[in-house]
Short mmCIF file of C-alpha atoms in Angstrom, two decimals:
data_model
loop_
_atom_site.label_atom_id
_atom_site.label_comp_id
_atom_site.label_asym_id
_atom_site.label_seq_id
_atom_site.Cartn_x
_atom_site.Cartn_y
_atom_site.Cartn_z
CA UNK Z 1 347.20 66.37 155.58
CA UNK Z 2 348.81 67.45 152.07
CA UNK Z 3 344.76 67.51 150.46
CA UNK Z 4 343.40 69.34 153.99
CA UNK Z 5 343.36 72.95 152.06
CA UNK Z 6 342.00 71.83 149.22
CA UNK Z 7 339.76 69.95 150.62
CA UNK Z 8 338.46 73.10 152.54
CA UNK Z 9 338.65 75.00 149.19
CA UNK Z 10 336.51 72.45 147.75
CA UNK Z 11 334.28 72.26 150.49
CA UNK Z 12 333.53 75.86 150.19
CA UNK Z 13 332.84 75.49 146.15
CA UNK Z 14 330.48 73.05 147.17
CA UNK Z 15 328.56 75.25 149.70
CA UNK Z 16 328.66 78.45 148.03
CA UNK Z 17 326.71 76.26 145.59
CA UNK Z 18 323.50 76.53 147.83
CA UNK Z 19 323.71 80.64 146.92
CA UNK Z 20 321.60 78.67 143.28
CA UNK Z 21 318.61 78.18 145.68
CA UNK Z 22 318.50 81.47 146.90
CA UNK Z 23 315.10 84.05 145.52
CA UNK Z 24 314.97 87.29 145.21
CA UNK Z 25 312.14 89.23 144.99
CA UNK Z 26 313.70 90.65 141.21
CA UNK Z 27 312.26 89.45 138.09
CA UNK Z 28 314.59 88.50 134.84
CA UNK Z 29 313.60 90.25 131.89
CA UNK Z 30 310.64 88.80 130.73
CA UNK Z 31 309.12 88.48 133.67
CA UNK Z 32 308.70 84.54 133.66
CA UNK Z 33 310.87 84.00 137.04
CA UNK Z 34 312.02 85.74 139.66
CA UNK Z 35 316.68 85.57 139.58
CA UNK Z 36 318.29 83.79 142.40
CA UNK Z 37 321.12 85.98 144.15
CA UNK Z 38 323.76 83.83 141.46
CA UNK Z 39 321.93 85.15 138.85
CA UNK Z 40 322.44 88.62 140.38
CA UNK Z 41 325.59 88.31 141.03
CA UNK Z 42 326.48 87.20 138.12
CA UNK Z 43 325.17 89.97 136.31
CA UNK Z 44 325.82 92.81 138.47
CA UNK Z 45 329.78 91.68 138.07
CA UNK Z 46 329.96 91.78 134.65
CA UNK Z 47 327.70 94.76 134.65
CA UNK Z 48 330.34 96.51 136.36
CA UNK Z 49 332.63 95.28 133.87
CA UNK Z 50 330.99 96.35 130.87
CA UNK Z 51 330.41 99.93 132.99
CA UNK Z 52 333.67 100.61 134.43
CA UNK Z 53 334.21 103.75 132.90
CA UNK Z 54 331.33 105.64 134.65
CA UNK Z 55 332.62 104.68 138.33
CA UNK Z 56 333.10 108.15 140.07
CA UNK Z 57 336.67 107.24 141.16
CA UNK Z 58 339.49 104.98 140.02
CA UNK Z 59 338.70 101.63 140.92
CA UNK Z 60 340.23 97.78 141.02
CA UNK Z 61 337.81 96.24 139.02
CA UNK Z 62 338.62 92.69 140.11
CA UNK Z 63 338.12 93.76 143.80
CA UNK Z 64 334.94 95.74 142.61
CA UNK Z 65 334.23 91.83 140.79
CA UNK Z 66 335.02 90.33 143.75
CA UNK Z 67 333.01 92.12 145.81
CA UNK Z 68 329.95 92.07 144.01
CA UNK Z 69 330.53 87.67 143.39
CA UNK Z 70 331.45 87.18 146.98
CA UNK Z 71 328.30 90.24 148.42
CA UNK Z 72 325.85 88.45 148.99
CA UNK Z 73 326.68 84.41 149.97
CA UNK Z 74 325.92 85.24 153.18
CA UNK Z 75 322.36 84.74 151.63
CA UNK Z 76 323.08 81.31 151.94
CA UNK Z 77 322.31 81.24 155.99
CA UNK Z 78 320.70 84.70 156.22
CA UNK Z 79 318.51 84.72 153.07
CA UNK Z 80 317.50 87.29 151.20
CA UNK Z 81 315.54 90.21 152.84
CA UNK Z 82 313.60 92.06 150.06
CA UNK Z 83 314.78 95.43 149.49
CA UNK Z 84 311.45 97.58 150.64
CA UNK Z 85 311.22 95.11 153.30
CA UNK Z 86 311.74 97.08 156.79
CA UNK Z 87 311.24 94.39 159.03
CA UNK Z 88 313.56 92.17 157.52
CA UNK Z 89 316.04 94.47 156.81
CA UNK Z 90 316.07 95.50 160.24
CA UNK Z 91 317.46 92.22 161.61
CA UNK Z 92 319.46 91.37 158.58
CA UNK Z 93 322.73 92.32 159.16
CA UNK Z 94 322.90 90.45 162.33
CA UNK Z 95 322.41 87.24 160.33
CA UNK Z 96 324.69 88.14 157.90
CA UNK Z 97 327.30 88.51 160.17
CA UNK Z 98 327.01 84.97 161.48
CA UNK Z 99 326.75 83.48 158.36
CA UNK Z 100 329.82 85.15 157.16
CA UNK Z 101 331.54 83.73 160.05
CA UNK Z 102 330.07 80.65 159.36
CA UNK Z 103 330.43 80.34 155.08
CA UNK Z 104 333.99 82.33 154.76
CA UNK Z 105 334.97 80.27 158.00
CA UNK Z 106 334.76 76.78 155.51
CA UNK Z 107 337.92 77.72 153.78
CA UNK Z 108 341.63 78.00 154.67
CA UNK Z 109 342.63 80.88 157.64
CA UNK Z 110 344.14 83.25 154.86
CA UNK Z 111 341.39 82.69 152.20
CA UNK Z 112 339.21 82.96 155.09
CA UNK Z 113 340.01 86.22 156.08
CA UNK Z 114 340.74 87.59 152.71
CA UNK Z 115 336.79 86.72 151.57
CA UNK Z 116 334.90 88.55 154.89
CA UNK Z 117 337.98 91.12 154.61
CA UNK Z 118 336.32 91.95 150.89
CA UNK Z 119 333.00 91.23 152.19
CA UNK Z 120 333.09 93.49 155.00
CA UNK Z 121 334.63 95.98 153.04
CA UNK Z 122 332.08 95.75 150.77
CA UNK Z 123 329.17 96.65 153.23
CA UNK Z 124 331.24 99.27 154.87
CA UNK Z 125 330.67 101.64 151.45
CA UNK Z 126 333.75 103.67 152.20
CA UNK Z 127 336.19 102.19 149.66
CA UNK Z 128 335.93 103.50 146.14
CA UNK Z 129 335.10 99.90 145.39
CA UNK Z 130 332.90 98.77 147.51
CA UNK Z 131 330.30 102.31 146.90
CA UNK Z 132 331.17 101.49 142.68
CA UNK Z 133 330.15 98.01 144.17
CA UNK Z 134 327.12 98.75 145.42
CA UNK Z 135 326.05 101.00 142.07
CA UNK Z 136 325.93 98.36 140.71
CA UNK Z 137 323.85 96.38 143.04
CA UNK Z 138 320.98 99.02 143.17
CA UNK Z 139 321.09 99.25 139.78
CA UNK Z 140 320.78 96.16 138.59
CA UNK Z 141 317.19 95.53 139.84
CA UNK Z 142 315.89 98.80 138.90
CA UNK Z 143 316.93 98.06 135.47
CA UNK Z 144 315.32 94.88 135.52
CA UNK Z 145 312.30 96.31 137.53
CA UNK Z 146 312.06 98.80 134.48
CA UNK Z 147 312.40 95.79 131.59
CA UNK Z 148 309.30 94.30 133.42
CA UNK Z 149 307.46 96.57 132.85
CA UNK Z 150 307.37 97.53 136.60
CA UNK Z 151 306.02 94.24 137.94
CA UNK Z 152 307.41 94.07 140.74
CA UNK Z 153 306.67 97.14 142.05
CA UNK Z 154 303.29 97.44 140.96
CA UNK Z 155 302.43 93.65 142.66
CA UNK Z 156 305.07 95.01 145.88
CA UNK Z 157 302.81 98.73 146.03
CA UNK Z 158 306.61 100.11 146.15
CA UNK Z 159 306.46 103.56 146.13
CA UNK Z 160 309.13 106.56 145.07
CA UNK Z 161 309.82 107.53 148.72
CA UNK Z 162 311.08 104.48 149.34
CA UNK Z 163 313.03 103.50 145.69
CA UNK Z 164 315.11 106.86 146.20
CA UNK Z 165 315.89 106.14 149.83
CA UNK Z 166 316.97 102.69 148.82
CA UNK Z 167 319.33 104.40 146.03
CA UNK Z 168 320.29 107.64 147.99
CA UNK Z 169 324.13 106.45 148.38
CA UNK Z 170 324.07 104.87 144.29
CA UNK Z 171 325.38 108.62 143.22
CA UNK Z 172 328.53 108.04 145.30
CA UNK Z 173 329.79 105.10 143.23
CA UNK Z 174 328.69 106.53 140.01
CA UNK Z 175 326.28 109.89 139.98
CA UNK Z 176 326.45 109.06 135.83
CA UNK Z 177 324.52 105.35 136.23
CA UNK Z 178 322.22 107.09 139.21
CA UNK Z 179 320.88 109.63 136.59
CA UNK Z 180 320.71 106.86 134.24
CA UNK Z 181 319.19 104.75 136.36
CA UNK Z 182 316.42 107.97 137.65
CA UNK Z 183 316.14 109.21 134.46
CA UNK Z 184 315.29 106.25 132.29
CA UNK Z 185 314.22 103.26 135.19
CA UNK Z 186 312.48 105.22 137.97
CA UNK Z 187 310.92 108.30 136.26
CA UNK Z 188 308.89 106.63 132.87
CA UNK Z 189 307.65 104.15 135.70
CA UNK Z 190 306.32 106.83 137.73
CA UNK Z 191 304.81 108.56 135.06
CA UNK Z 192 303.20 105.57 133.76
CA UNK Z 193 302.05 105.31 137.11
CA UNK Z 194 304.00 101.33 137.46
CA UNK Z 195 305.78 103.86 140.54
CA UNK Z 196 303.39 105.72 143.31
CA UNK Z 197 304.19 108.85 144.45
#
């Protein structure tokens, strides 16, 4: 009985290893392969620590980092829906809610509740922390797309209007990072024809 809590925590730790197998639609720098969800979460979390001074509001950085580390765990069950695939995006929310119940439910009740509430806060995009976390979640793939000469934007024929729509809330968490992304990642790729208008 004494090990029940630890057993559940270890079960969760083993389960989330599966996030490493969820492929994303973003190439790693060098464009040699696609990143996976765990790499994306790690990268965005570390970027949040480095770029925290650009948050639009005062933030609890540990909360932001935690949100970024757990935000895609649900994709173990729900899969990754490509940002510009409207059909996949339409059903993603419901799949992710079911996944959150199952995956976070592996943990002891108090931690399950804490992690699920943190994930729900991220999804709601209402707090300073969730807004900044979303900024980094959006900034990171745009940065990598630009670093790979727009390779995935070209392959998927992604139009400027879709990128702008996807990023319409990015400035809420950090106007400075959104402006930087627009000026240094998006506009140059439009000018080079890698993103079509």
